[in-house]
Coordinates of N, CA and C in Angstrom, one line a residue:
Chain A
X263 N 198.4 55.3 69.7 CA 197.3 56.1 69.5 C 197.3 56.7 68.1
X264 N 196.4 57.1 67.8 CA 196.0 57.6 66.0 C 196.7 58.9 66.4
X265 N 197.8 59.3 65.2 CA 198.1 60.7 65.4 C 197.1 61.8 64.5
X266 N 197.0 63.1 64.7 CA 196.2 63.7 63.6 C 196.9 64.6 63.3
X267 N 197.4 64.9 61.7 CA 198.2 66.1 61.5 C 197.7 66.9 60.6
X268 N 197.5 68.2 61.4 CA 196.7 69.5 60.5 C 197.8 70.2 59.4
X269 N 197.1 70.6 58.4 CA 198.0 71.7 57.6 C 197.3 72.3 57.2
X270 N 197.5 73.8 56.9 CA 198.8 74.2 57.7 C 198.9 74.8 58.8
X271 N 199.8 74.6 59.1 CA 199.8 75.2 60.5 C 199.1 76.7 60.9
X272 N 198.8 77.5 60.3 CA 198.7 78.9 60.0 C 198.4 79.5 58.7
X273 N 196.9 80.1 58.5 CA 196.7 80.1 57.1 C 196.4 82.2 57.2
X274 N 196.7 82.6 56.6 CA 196.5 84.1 56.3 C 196.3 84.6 55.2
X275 N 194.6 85.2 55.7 CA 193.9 85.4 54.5 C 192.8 87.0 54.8
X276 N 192.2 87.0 53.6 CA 191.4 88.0 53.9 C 189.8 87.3 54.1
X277 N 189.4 88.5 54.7 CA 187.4 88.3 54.8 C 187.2 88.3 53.5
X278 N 186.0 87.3 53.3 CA 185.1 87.1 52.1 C 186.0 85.5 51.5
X279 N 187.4 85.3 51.5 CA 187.9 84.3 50.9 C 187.6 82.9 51.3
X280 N 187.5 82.0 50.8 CA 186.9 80.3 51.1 C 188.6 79.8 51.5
X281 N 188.4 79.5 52.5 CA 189.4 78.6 53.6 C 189.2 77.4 53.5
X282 N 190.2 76.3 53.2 CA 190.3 75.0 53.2 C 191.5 74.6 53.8
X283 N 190.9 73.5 55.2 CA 192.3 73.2 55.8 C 191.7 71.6 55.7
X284 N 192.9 71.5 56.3 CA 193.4 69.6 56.0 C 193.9 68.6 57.2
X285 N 193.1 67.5 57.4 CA 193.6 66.8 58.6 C 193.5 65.4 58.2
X286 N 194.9 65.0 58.5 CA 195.4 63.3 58.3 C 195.8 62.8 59.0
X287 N 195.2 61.5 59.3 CA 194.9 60.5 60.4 C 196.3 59.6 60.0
X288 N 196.7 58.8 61.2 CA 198.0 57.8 61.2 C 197.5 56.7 60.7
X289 N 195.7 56.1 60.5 CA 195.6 55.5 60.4 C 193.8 55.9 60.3
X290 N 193.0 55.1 59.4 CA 191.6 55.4 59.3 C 190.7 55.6 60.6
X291 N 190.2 56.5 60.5 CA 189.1 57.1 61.6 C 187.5 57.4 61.0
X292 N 187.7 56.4 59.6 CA 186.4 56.4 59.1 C 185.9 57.7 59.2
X293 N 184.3 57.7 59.4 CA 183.8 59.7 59.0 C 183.7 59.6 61.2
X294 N 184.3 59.1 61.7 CA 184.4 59.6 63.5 C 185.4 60.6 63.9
X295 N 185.4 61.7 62.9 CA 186.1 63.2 63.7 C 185.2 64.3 63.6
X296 N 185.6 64.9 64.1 CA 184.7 66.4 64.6 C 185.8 67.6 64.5
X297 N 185.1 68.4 64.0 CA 186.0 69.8 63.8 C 185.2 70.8 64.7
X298 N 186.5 71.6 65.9 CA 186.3 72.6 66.7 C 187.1 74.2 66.2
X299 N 186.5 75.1 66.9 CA 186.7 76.5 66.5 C 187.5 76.9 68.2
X300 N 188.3 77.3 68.1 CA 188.7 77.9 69.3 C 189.0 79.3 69.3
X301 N 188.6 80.4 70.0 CA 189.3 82.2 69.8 C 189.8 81.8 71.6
X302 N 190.7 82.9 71.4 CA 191.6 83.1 72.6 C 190.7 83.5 74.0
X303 N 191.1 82.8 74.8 CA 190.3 82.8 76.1 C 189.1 82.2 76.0
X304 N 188.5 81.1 75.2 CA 187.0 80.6 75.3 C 187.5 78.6 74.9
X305 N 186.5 78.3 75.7 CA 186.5 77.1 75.5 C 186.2 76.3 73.9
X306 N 186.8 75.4 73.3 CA 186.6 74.9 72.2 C 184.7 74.9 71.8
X307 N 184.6 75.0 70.6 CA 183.2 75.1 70.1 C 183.0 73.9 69.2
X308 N 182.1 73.3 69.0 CA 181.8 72.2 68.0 C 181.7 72.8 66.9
X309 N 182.0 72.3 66.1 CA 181.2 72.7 64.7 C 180.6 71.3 63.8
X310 N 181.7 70.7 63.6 CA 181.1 69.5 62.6 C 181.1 67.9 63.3
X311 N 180.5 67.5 63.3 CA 180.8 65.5 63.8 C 180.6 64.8 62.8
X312 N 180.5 63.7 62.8 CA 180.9 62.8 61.4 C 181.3 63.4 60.4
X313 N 182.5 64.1 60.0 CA 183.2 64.5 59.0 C 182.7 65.8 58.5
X314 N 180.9 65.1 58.6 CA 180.6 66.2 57.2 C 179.1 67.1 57.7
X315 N 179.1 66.3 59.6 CA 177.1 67.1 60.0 C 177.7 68.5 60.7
X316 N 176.7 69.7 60.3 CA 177.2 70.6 61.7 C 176.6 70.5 62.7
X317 N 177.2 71.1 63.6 CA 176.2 70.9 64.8 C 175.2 71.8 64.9
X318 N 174.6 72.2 65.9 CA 172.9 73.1 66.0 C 173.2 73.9 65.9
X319 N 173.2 75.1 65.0 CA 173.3 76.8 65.0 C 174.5 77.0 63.9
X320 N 175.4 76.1 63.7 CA 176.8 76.1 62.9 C 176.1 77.0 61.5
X321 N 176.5 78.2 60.7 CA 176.2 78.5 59.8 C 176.9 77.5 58.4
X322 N 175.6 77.4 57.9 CA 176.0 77.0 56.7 C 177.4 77.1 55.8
X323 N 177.9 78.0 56.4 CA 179.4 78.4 54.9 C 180.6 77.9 55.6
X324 N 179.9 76.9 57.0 CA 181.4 75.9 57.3 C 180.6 74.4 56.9
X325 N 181.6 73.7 56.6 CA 181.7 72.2 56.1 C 182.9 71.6 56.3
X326 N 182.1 70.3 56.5 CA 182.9 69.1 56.5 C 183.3 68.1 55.1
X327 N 184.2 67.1 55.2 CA 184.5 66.0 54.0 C 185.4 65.2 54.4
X328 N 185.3 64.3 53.3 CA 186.3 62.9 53.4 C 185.6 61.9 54.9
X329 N 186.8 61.0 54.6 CA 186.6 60.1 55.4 C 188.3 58.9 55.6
X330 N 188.1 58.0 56.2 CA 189.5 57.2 56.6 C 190.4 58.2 56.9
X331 N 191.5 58.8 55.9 CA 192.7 58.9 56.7 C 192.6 60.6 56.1
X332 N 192.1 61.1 55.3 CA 192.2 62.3 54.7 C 190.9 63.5 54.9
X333 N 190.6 64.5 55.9 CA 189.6 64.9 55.9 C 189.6 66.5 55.7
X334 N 188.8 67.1 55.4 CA 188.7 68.3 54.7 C 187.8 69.2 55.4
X335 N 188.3 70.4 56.0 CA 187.1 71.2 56.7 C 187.1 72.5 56.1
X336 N 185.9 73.4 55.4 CA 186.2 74.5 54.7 C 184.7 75.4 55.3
X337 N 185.3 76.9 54.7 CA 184.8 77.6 55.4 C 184.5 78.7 54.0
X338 N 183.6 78.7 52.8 CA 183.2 78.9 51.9 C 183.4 80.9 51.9
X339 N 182.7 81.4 52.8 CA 183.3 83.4 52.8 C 183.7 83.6 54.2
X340 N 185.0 83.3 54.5 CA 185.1 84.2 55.7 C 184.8 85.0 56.0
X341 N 184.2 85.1 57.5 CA 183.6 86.4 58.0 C 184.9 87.0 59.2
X342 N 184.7 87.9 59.2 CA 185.5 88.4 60.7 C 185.6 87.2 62.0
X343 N 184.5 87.3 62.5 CA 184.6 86.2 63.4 C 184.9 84.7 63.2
X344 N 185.6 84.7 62.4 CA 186.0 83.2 62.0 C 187.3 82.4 62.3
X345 N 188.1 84.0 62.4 CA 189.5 84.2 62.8 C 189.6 83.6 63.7
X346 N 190.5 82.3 64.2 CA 190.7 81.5 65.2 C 191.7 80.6 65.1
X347 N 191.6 79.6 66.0 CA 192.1 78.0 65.7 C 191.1 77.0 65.6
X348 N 191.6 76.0 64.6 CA 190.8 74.6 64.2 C 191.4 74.0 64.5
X349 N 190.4 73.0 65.3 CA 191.4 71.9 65.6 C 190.4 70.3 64.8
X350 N 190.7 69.2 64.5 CA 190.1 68.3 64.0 C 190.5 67.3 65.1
X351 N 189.7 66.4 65.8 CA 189.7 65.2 66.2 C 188.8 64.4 66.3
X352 N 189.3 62.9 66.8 CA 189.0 61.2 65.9 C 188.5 60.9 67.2
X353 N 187.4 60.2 66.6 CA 187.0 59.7 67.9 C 186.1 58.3 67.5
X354 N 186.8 57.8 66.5 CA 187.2 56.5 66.1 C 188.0 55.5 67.2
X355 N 189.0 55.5 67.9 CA 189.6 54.9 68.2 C 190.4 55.8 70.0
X356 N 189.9 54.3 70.9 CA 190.4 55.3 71.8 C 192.2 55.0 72.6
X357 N 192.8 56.1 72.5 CA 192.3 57.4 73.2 C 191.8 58.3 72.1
X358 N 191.0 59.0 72.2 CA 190.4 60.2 71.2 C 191.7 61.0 71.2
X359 N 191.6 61.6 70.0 CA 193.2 62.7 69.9 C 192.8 63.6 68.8
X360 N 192.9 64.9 68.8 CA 192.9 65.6 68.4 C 194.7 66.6 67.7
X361 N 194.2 66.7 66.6 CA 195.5 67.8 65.8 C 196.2 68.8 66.6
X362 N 196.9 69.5 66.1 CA 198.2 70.4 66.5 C 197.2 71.9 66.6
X363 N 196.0 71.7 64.9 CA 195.4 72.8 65.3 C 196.1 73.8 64.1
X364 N 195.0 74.5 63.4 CA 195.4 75.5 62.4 C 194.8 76.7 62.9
X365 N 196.0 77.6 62.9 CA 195.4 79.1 62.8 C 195.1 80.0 61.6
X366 N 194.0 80.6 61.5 CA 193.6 81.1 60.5 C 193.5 82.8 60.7
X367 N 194.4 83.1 60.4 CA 194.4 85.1 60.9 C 194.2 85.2 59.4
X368 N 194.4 86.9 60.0 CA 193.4 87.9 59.2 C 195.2 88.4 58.4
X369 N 194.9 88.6 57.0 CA 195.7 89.3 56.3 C 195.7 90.8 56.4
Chain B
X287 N 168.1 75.8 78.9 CA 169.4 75.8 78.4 C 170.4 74.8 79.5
X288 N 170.8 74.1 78.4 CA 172.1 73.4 78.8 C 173.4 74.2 79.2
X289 N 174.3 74.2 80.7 CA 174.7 74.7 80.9 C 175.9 73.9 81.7
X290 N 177.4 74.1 81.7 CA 178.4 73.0 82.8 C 179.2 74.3 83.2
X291 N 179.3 75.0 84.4 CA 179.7 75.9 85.1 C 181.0 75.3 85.7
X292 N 182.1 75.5 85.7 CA 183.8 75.0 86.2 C 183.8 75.8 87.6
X293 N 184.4 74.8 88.4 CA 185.0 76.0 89.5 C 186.2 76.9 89.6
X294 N 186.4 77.6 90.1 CA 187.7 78.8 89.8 C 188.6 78.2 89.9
X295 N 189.5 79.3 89.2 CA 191.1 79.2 89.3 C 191.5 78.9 90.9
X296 N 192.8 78.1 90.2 CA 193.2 77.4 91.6 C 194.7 77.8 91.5
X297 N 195.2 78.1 92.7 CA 197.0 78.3 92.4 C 197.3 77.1 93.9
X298 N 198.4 76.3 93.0 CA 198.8 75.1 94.0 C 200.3 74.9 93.8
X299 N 200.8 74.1 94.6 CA 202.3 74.0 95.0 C 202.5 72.7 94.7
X300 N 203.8 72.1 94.1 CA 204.0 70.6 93.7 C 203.4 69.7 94.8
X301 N 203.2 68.8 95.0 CA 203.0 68.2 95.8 C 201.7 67.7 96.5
X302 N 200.7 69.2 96.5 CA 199.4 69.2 96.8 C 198.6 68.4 96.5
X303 N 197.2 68.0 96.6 CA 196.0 67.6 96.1 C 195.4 69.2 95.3
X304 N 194.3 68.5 94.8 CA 192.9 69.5 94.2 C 192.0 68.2 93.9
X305 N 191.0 69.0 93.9 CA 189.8 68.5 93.0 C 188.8 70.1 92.4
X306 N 188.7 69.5 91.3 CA 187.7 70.2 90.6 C 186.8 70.3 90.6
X307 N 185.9 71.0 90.0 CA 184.4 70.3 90.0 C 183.7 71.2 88.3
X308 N 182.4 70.5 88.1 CA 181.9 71.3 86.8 C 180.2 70.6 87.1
X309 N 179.3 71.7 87.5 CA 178.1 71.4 87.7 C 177.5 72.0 86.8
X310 N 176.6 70.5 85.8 CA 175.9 70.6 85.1 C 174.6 71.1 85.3
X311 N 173.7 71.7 84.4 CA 172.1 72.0 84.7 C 171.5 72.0 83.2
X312 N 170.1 71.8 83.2 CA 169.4 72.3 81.6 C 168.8 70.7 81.5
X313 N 169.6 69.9 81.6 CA 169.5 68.1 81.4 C 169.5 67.4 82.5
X314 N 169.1 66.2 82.2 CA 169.1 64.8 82.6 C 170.6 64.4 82.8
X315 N 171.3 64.7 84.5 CA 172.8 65.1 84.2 C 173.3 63.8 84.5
X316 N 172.5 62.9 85.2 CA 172.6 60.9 85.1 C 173.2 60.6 83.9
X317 N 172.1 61.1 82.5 CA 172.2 60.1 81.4 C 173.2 61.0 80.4
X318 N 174.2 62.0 80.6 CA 174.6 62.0 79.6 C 176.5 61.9 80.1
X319 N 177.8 61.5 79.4 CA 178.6 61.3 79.3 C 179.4 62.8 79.8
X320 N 180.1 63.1 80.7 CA 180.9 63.6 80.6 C 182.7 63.6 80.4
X321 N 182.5 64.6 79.7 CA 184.6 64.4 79.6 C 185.1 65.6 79.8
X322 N 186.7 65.0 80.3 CA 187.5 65.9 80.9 C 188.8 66.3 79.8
X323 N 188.8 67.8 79.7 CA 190.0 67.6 78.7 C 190.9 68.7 79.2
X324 N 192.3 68.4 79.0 CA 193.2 69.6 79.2 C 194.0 70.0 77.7
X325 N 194.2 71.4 78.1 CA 194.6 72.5 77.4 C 196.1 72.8 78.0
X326 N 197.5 72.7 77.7 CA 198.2 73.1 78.5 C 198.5 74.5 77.6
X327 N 199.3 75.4 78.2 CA 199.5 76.8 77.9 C 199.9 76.9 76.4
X328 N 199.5 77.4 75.2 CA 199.8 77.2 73.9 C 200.0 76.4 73.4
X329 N 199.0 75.0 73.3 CA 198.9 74.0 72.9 C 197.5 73.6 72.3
X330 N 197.3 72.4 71.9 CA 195.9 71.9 71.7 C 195.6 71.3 72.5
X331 N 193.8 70.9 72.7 CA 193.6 69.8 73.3 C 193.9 68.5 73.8
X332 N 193.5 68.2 75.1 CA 193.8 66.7 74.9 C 193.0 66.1 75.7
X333 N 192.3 64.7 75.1 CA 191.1 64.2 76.1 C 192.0 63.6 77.2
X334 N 191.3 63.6 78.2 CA 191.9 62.9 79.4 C 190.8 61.6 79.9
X335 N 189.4 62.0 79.5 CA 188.7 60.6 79.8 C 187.3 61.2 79.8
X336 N 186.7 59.8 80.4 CA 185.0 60.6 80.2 C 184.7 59.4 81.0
X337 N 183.4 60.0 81.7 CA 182.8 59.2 83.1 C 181.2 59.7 82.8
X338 N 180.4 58.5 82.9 CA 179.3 58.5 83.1 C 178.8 58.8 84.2
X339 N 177.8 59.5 84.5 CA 177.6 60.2 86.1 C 176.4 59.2 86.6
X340 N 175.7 58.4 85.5 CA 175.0 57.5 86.0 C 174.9 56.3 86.8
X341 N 176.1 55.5 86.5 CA 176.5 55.2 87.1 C 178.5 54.8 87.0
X342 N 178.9 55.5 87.2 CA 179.9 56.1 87.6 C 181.3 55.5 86.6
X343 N 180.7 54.8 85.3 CA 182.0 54.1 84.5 C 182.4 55.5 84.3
X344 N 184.1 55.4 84.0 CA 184.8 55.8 83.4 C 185.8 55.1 82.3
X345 N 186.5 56.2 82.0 CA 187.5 55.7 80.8 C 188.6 56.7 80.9
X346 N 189.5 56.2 81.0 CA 190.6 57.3 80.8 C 191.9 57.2 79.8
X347 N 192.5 57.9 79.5 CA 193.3 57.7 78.3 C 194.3 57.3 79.1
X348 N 195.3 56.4 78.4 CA 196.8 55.7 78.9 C 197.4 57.1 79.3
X349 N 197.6 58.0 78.8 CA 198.2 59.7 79.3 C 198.0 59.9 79.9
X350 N 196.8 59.4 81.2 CA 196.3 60.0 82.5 C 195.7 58.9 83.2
X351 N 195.8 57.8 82.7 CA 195.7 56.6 83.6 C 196.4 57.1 84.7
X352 N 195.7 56.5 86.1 CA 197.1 56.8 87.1 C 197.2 58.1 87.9
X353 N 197.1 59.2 87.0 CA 197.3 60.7 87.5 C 196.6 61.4 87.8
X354 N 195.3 61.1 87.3 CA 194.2 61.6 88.0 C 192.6 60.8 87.9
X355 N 191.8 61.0 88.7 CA 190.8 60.3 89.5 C 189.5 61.1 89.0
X356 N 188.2 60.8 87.8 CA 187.4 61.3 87.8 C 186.1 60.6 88.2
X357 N 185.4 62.0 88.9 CA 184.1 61.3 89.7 C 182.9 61.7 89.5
X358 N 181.7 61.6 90.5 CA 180.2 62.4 90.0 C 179.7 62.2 90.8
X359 N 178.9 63.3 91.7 CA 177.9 63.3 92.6 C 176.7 63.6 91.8
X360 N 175.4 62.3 91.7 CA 174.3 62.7 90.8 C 173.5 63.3 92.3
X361 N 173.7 64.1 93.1 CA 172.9 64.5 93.9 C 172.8 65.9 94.1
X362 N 174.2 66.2 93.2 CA 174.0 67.7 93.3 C 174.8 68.2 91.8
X363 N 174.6 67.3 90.6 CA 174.6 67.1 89.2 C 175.9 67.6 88.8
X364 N 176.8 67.0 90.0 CA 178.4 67.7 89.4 C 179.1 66.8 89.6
X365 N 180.5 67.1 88.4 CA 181.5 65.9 87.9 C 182.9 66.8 88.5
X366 N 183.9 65.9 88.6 CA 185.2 66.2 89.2 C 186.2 65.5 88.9
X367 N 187.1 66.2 89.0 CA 188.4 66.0 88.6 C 189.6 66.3 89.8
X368 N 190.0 65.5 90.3 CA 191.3 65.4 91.2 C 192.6 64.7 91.2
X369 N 193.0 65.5 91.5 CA 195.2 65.1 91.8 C 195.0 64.3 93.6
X370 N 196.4 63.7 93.5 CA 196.5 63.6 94.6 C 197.7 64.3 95.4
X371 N 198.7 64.4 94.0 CA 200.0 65.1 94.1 C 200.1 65.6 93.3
X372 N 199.5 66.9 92.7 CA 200.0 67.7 91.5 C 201.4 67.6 91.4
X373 N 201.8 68.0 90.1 CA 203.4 68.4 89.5 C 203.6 69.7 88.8
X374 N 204.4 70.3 88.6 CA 204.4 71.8 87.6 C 203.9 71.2 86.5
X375 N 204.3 70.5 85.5 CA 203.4 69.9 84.6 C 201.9 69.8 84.5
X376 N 201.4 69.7 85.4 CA 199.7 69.7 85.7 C 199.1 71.2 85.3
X377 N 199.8 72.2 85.0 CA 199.5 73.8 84.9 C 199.1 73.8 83.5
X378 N 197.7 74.2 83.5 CA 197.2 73.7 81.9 C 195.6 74.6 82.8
X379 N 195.1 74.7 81.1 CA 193.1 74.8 81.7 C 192.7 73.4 81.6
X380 N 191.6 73.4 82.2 CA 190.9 71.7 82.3 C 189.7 72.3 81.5
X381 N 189.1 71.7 80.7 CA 187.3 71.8 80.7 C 186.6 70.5 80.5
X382 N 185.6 70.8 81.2 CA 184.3 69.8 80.6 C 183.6 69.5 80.0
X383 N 183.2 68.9 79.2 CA 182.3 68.7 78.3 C 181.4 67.8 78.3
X384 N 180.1 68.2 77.9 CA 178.5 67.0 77.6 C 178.8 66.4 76.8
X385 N 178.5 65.5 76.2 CA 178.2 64.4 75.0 C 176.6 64.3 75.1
X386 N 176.3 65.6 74.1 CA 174.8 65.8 73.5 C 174.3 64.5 72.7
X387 N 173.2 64.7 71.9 CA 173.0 63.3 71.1 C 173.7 62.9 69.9
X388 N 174.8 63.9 69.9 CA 175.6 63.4 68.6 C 176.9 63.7 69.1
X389 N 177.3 64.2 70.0 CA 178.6 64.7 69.9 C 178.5 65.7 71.2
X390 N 180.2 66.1 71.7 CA 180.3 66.7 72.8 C 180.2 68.3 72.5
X391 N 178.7 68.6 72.3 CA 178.6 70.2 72.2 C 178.2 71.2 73.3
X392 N 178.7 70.9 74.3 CA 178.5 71.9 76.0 C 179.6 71.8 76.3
X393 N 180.3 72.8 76.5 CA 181.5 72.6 77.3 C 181.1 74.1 78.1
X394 N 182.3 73.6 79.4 CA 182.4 74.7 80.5 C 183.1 75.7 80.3
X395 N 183.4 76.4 81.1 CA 184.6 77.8 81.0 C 185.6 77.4 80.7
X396 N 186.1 76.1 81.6 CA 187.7 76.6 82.1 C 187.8 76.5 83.3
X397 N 189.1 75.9 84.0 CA 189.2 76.1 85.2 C 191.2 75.9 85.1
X398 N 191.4 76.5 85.0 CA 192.6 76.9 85.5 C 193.4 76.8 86.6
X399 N 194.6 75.9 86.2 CA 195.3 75.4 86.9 C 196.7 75.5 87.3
X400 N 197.3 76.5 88.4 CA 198.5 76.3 88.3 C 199.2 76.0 89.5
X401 N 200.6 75.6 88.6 CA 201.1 74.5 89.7 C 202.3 75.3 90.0
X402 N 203.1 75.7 91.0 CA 204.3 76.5 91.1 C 204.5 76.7 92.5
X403 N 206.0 76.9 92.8 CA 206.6 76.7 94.1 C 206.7 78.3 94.3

């Protein structure tokens, strides 16, 4: 199965700063991952599919990039509510698998 | 509005059965894909498979081939998930999720599972 490994593990920063995390595939998953937002106690939320679309309501200052093995998910001014886990997964090749997952706390 | 409602927390003993359930509403709950995914306690995701409720294919990942059984009653628009023999390992949240026209953006609560003697 395609592994997916996020970095970093844990990013700590302040509101207003542009967040960039990073997810690498064992092997090309072309633009077929999706990036999800998780906060504690709520089910995973979509944000992005094909690398780089958001989904319905996603504000603008989150984005997608890349493609095959190297993909890029950034989040331009952190707001308060942003503070969570990311997780990125492929859904290129089955079984679908998803990353370890970045946390992004508050400085 | 699109909506997949999970049934409650369940507390179970090694050995037992369960089945789940997650009743869809808002859509056409035939034509769209559902999947089942677990969360074990401080971890990430992991798909476990997805079953058409239309007519009833599934797909399951090699990691759950075998261990559990997912199904769909289109008569009262709900999908499920059952053990036949839970294990303490099986203690994780489950959720559901639609596969909208691009991607799986509905998911349920949660249903919560634990397994303990």
């Amino acid at each position: 199965e395609i592994v997916m490994t996020q970095s970093p593990a844990t990013l700590t920063v302040s509101p207003g700063e542009r967040v960039t995390l990073s997810c690498r595939a064992s092997q090309s998953v072309s633009i077929n991952l999706a990036w999800y937002q998780q906060k504690p106690g709520q089910a995973p939320r979509l944000l992005i599919y094909a690398a780089s679309i958001r989904a319905t309501g996603i504000p603008a200052r989150f984005s997608g990039s890349g493609s095959g093995t190297d993909l890029t998910f950034t989040i331009t001014s952190l707001q308060s509510e942003d503070f969570a886990v990311y997780y990125c997964q492929q859904y290129n090749t089955w079984p679908w698998t998803f990353g370890q997952g970045t946390k992004v706390e508050i400085k | 509005e699109v909506q997949l409602v999970q049934s409650g927390a369940e507390v179970k003993k090694p050995g037992e059965s369960l089945k789940i359930s997650c009743k869809g509403s808002g859509y056409n709950f035939t034509k769209s894909w559902i999947a089942w995914v677990r969360q074990m306690p401080g971890k990430g995701p992991e798909w476990m498979g997805i079953i058409y409720p239309g007519d009833s294919e599934t797909r399951y990942s090699p990691s759950f081939q075998g261990q559990v059984t997912m199904s769909a009653d289109t008569s009262i628009n709900t999908a499920f998930l059952q053990w036949s023999s839970l294990k303490a390992s099986d203690t994780a949240m489950y959720y559901c999720a639609r596969r909208g026209n691009f991607w799986y953006d509905n998911w349920g609560q949660g249903t919560l599972v634990t397994v303990s003697s």
